[in-house]
Structure formats: C-alpha cells, structure tokens
CSV table of C-alpha atoms and ligand atoms in Angstrom, one decimal:
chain,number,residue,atom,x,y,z
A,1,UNK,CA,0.0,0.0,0.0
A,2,UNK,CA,1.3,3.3,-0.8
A,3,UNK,CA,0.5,6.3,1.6
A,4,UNK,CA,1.1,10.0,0.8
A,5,UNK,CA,0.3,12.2,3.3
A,6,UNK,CA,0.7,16.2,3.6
A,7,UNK,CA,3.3,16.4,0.8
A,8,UNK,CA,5.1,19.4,0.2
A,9,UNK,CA,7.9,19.8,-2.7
A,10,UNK,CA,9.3,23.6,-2.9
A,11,UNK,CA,12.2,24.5,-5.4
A,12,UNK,CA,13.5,27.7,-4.0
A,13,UNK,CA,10.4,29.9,-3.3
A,14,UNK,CA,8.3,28.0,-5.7
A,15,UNK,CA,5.9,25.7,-4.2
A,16,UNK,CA,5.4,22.6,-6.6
A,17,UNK,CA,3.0,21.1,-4.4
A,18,UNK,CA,1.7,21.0,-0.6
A,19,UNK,CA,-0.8,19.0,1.3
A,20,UNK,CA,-1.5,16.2,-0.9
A,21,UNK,CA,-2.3,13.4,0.1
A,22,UNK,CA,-3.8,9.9,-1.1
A,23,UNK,CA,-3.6,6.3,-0.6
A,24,UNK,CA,-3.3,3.4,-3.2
A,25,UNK,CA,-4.1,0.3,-2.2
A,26,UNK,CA,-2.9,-3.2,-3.8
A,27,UNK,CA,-5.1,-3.8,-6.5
A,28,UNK,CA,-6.0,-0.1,-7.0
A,29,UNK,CA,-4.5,2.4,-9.9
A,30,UNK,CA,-4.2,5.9,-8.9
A,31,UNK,CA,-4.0,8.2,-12.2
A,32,UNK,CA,-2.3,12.0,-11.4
A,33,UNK,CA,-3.7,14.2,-14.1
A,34,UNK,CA,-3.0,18.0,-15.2
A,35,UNK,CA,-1.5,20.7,-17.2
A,36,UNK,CA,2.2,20.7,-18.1
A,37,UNK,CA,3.8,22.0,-15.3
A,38,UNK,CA,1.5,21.2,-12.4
A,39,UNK,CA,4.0,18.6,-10.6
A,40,UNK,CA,3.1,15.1,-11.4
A,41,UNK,CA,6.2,14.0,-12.3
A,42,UNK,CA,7.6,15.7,-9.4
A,43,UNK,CA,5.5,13.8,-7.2
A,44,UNK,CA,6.0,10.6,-9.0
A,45,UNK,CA,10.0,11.2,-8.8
A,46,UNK,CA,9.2,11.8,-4.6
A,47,UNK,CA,7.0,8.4,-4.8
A,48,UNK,CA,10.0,6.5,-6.0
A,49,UNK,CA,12.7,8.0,-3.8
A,50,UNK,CA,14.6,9.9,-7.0
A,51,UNK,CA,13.7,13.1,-5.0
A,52,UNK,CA,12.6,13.7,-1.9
A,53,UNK,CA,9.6,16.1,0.0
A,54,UNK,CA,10.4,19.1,1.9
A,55,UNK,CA,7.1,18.3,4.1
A,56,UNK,CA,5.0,15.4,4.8
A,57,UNK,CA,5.6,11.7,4.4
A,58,UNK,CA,5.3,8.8,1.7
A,59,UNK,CA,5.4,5.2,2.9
A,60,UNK,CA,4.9,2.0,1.0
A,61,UNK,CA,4.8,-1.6,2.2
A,62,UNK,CA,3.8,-4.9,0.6
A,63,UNK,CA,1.6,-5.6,3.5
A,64,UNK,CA,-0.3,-2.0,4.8
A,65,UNK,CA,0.3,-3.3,8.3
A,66,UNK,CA,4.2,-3.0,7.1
A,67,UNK,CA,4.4,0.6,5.2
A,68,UNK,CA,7.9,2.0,5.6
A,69,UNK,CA,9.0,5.6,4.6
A,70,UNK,CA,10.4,5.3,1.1
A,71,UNK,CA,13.8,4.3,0.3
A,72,UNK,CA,14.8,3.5,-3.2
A,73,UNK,CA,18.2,1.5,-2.5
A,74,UNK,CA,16.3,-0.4,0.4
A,75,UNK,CA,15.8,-4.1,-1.5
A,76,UNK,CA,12.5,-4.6,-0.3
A,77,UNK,CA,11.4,-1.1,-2.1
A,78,UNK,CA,13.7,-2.0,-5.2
A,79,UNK,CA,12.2,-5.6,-5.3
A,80,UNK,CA,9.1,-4.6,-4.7
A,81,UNK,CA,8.3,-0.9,-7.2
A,82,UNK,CA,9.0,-1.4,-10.8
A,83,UNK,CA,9.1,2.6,-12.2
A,84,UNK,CA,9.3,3.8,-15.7
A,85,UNK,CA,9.7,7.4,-15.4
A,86,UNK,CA,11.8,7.7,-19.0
A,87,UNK,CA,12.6,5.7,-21.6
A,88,UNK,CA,16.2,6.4,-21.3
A,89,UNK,CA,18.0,3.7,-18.9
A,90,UNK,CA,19.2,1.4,-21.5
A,91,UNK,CA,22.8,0.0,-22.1
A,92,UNK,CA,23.4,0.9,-25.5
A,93,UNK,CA,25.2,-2.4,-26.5
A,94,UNK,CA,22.6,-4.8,-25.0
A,95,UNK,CA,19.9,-6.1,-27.3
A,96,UNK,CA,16.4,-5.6,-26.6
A,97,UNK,CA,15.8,-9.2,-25.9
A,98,UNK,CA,19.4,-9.0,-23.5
A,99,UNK,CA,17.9,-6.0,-21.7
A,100,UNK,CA,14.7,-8.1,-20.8
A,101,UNK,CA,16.7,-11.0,-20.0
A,102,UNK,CA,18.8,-8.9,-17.9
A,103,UNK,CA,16.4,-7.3,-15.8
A,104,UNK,CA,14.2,-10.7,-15.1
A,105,UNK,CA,17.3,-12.2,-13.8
A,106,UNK,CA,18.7,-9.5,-11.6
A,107,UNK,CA,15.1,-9.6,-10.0
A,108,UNK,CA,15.3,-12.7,-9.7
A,109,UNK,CA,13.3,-14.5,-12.1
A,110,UNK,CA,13.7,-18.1,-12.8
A,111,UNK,CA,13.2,-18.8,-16.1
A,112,UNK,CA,14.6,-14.9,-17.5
A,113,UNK,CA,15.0,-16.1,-20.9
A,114,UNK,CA,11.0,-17.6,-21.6
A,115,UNK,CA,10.1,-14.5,-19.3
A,116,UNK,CA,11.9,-12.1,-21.7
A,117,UNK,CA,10.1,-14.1,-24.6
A,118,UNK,CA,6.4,-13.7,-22.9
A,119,UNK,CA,6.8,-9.8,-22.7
A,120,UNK,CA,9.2,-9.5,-26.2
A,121,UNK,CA,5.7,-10.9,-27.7
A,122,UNK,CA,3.3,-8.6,-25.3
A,123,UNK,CA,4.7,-5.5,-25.9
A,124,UNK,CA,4.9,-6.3,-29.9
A,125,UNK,CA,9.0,-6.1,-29.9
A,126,UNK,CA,9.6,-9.9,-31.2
A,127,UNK,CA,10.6,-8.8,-34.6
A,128,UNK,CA,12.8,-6.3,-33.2
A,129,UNK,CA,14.7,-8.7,-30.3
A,130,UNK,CA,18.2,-8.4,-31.7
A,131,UNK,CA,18.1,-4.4,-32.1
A,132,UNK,CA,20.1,-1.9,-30.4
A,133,UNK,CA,18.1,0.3,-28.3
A,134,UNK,CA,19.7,3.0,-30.3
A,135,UNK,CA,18.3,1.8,-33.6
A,136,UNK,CA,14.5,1.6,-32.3
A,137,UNK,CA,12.1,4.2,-32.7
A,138,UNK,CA,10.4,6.2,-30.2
A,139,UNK,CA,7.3,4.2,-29.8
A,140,UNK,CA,9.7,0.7,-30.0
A,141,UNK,CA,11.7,2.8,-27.0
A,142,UNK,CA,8.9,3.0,-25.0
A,143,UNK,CA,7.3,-0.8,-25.1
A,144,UNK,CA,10.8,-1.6,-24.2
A,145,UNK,CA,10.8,0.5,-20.8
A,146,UNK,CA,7.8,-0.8,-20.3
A,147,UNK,CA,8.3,-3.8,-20.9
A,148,UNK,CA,11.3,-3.4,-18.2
A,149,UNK,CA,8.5,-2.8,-15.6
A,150,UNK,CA,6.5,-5.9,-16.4
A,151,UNK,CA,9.4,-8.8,-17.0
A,152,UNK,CA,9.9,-8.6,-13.2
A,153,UNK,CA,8.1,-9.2,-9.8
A,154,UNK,CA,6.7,-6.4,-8.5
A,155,UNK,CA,3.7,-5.1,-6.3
A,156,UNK,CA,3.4,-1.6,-7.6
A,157,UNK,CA,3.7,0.2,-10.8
A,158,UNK,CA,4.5,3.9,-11.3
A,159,UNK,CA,4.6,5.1,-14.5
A,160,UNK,CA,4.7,8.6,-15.9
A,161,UNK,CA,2.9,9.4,-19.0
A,162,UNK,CA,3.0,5.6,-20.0
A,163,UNK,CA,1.2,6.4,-23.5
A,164,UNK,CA,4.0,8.3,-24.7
A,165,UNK,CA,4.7,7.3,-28.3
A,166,UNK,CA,2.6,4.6,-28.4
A,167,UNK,CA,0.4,3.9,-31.2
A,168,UNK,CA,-3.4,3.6,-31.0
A,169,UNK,CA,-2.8,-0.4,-30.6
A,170,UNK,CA,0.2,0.3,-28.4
A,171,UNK,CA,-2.3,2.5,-26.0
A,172,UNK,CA,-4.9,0.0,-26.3
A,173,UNK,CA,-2.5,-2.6,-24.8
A,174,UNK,CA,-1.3,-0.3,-22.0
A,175,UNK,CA,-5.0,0.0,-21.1
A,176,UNK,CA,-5.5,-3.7,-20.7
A,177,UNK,CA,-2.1,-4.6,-19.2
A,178,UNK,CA,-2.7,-2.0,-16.1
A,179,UNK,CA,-6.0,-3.2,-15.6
A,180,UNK,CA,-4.6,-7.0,-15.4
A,181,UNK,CA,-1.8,-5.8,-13.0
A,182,UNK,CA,-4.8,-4.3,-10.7
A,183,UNK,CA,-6.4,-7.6,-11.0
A,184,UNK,CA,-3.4,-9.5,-10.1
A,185,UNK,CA,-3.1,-7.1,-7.0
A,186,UNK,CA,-0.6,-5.0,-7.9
A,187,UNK,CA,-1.3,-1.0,-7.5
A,188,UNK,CA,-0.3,1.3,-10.0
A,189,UNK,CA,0.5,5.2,-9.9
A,190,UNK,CA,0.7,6.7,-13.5
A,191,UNK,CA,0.5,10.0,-14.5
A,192,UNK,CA,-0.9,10.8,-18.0
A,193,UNK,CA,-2.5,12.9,-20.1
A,194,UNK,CA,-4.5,10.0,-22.4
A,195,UNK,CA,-8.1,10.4,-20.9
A,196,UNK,CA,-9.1,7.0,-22.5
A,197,UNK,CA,-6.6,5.5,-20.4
A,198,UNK,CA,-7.3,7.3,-17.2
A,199,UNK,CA,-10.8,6.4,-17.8
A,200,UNK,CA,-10.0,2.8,-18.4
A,201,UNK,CA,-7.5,2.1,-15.4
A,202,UNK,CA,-8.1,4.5,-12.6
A,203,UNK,CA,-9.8,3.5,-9.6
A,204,UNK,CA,-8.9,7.6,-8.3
A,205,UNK,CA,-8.3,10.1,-10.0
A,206,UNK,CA,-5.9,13.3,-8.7
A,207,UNK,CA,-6.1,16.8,-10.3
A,208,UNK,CA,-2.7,18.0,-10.0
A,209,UNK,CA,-3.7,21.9,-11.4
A,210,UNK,CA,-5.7,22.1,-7.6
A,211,UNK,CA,-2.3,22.0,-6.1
A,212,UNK,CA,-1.5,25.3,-6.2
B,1,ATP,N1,14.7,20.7,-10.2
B,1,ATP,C1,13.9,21.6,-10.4
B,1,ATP,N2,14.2,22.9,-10.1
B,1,ATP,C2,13.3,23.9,-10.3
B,1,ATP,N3,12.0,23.7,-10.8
B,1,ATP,C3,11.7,22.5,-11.1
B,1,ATP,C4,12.5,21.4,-10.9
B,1,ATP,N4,11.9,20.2,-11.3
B,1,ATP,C5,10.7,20.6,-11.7
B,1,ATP,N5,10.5,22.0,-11.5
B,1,ATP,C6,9.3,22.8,-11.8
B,1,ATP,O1,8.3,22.1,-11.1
B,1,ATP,C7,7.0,22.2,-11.8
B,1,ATP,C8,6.4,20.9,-12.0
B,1,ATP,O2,7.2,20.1,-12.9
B,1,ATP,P1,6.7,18.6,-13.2
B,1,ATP,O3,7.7,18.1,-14.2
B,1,ATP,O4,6.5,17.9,-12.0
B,1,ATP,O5,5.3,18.9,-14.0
B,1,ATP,P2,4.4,17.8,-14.7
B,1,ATP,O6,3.0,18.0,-14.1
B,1,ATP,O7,4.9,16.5,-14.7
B,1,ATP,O8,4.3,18.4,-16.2
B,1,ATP,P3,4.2,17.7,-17.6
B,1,ATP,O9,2.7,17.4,-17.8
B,1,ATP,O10,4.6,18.8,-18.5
B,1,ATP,O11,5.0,16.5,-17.6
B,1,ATP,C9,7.4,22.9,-13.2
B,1,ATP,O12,7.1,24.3,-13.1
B,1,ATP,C10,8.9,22.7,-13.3
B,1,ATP,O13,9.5,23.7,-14.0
C-alpha cells in the first residue's frame, strides 16, 4: 500500500506542491492528471525515492500493516516498485531481448529467458529482439521500458505518461495490461494525459492543477 500524506515539494520559493495526500491500495490504480507543469512528475519522482519532500511523508509496504517511509536503495522497495519514469536507462550495446533478459534475472526470475520471450511478444517487440536500443524508434523505446517494468516481480507500478509514443494499438495494450496488473493485485500510480486510459484504469483520480 502506498501512503502520501501532507506532501510538500518547494524549489526555492516555488511551491510545486503542498498537502496532498492519497492512498493506493494493492489492487488499486491511482492516475495523477494536469496541465504541463502542475507537478506530477515531481510527485511521482518523490513516490520513487529519485527526490525527496520538503514536508510530509510517503510510505509503502507490501503488506499495509508493514508501510515504511520510502527508500529507493532499500531491497525490499527496489524488489518490490517497478518505475518507468523515462525511456532512457538502457545499455546501448545490450539487445532488446538482452535488456529483458537482464532485468528478469537481476530480480530474480527463474526462467529470464521464456520470461523475456512472454513480454518481447506482449509489448509487440519480437521482430525487433536483436536491435540496439539505439536503432529503435520512439514508440519501439517506449514498449521496451515498459516492458522493463513488467518482466519482473513487482507489487506496484508507477509510471509517468506511460502512453508516450505509443500507437493507438500500443495505447490499447497499456489499457488492458494495467487493468490485469490491478487484478493481479498490484497497484499502480501513472501520470498521464491519455483520458481514455485514465478512464479505463483508474480506480482515483488526482487533479494536479488544484495543487496550487
Ligand atoms: N529541479 C527543479 N528545479 C526547479 N524547478 C523544477 C525542478 N523540477 C521541476 N521543476 C518545476 O516544477 C514544476 C512541476 O514540474 P513537473 O515536471 O513535476 O510537472 P508535470 O506535471 O509532470 O508536467 P508535464 O505534464 O509537462 O510532464 C514545473 O514548473 C517545473 O519547471
């Protein structure tokens, strides 16, 4: 369960956001919508420990009863929050088949290489296994990183602007992917600006332009 409770990111005298606060159970997705600008990603970035809040709290635990603040080089967090923020973490001499390979096996999947097949073949990238990251387009870039967040274990999903690039079969697939992860109990945090999807996956909805 993830809990976010009087958050408060400043830069300088800028207030990104304050008091927010929201829970998302397992199970549940929790969709952060608003103009450019109005701190999603911020918030998202504070959710997954790549920045942190000048106020409140955010705690997340595989069981609610065990919700600990957020640390993202604890391995509990790390084995537990699978985050695609960017498409740009790749190794630009591993394959795209080797990069899902990879990542199963660091997390400690048994069977990387079938695992890396399954989700090659979900996210429409089986034609393009053997290609560089750096010779795949935009929307091939993007079903790769998230592809990253689904060859492993995890019990929540965050995921900013996950339509990016994506094709109108590409969105469709995000759609029904999230709401599978919800119904195999994992909770998911996106931010997005793809109403369809919103519509389709969230559970609760957040208006970031009420933030300030
Ligand atoms: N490191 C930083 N220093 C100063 N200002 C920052 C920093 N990071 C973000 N901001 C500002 O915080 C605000 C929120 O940015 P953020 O990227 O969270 O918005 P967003 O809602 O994700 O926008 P978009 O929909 O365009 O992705 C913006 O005004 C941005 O310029």
């Amino acid at each position: 369960m993830l809990h976010v409770s009087d958050a408060c990111r400043r830069f300088g005298a800028f207030t990104v956001f304050s008091d927010v606060g929201f829970d998302v159970l397992p199970g549940e997705a929790c969709a952060l919508v608003g103009s450019n600008g109005s701190g999603k990603s911020t918030l998202l970035r504070c959710i997954v420990g790549a920045d942190r809040l000048d106020d409140g709290t955010i705690t997340f635990g595989v069981e609610p009863c065990a919700a600990e603040p957020v640390d993202e080089s604890a391995p509990t967090f790390r084995a537990a929050v699978a985050s695609v923020l960017d498409d740009h973490a790749v190794f630009p001499h591993l394959s795209v088949r080797e990069h899902l390979e990879l990542i199963a096996s660091a997390h400690g999947v048994h069977h990387s290489s079938s695992a890396a097949g399954t989700v090659l073949d979900a996210i429409g990238l089986t034609g393009a296994a053997d290609q560089l990251p750096g010779t795949l387009s935009s929307g091939q870039r993007r079903r790769l990183a998230l592809g990253s967040a689904f060859v492993r274990p995890r019990s929540m999903v965050v995921l900013d602007e996950p339509e990016q690039h994506l094709d109108a079969k590409g969105r469709r697939w995000l759609a029904d992917t999230l709401v599978a992860e919800k119904a195999a109990g994992v909770s998911v945090v996106l931010a997005s600006h793809d109403e369809a999807l919103v519509a389709a996956v969230a559970d609760q909805r957040i208006d970031a332009d009420a933030w300030r």
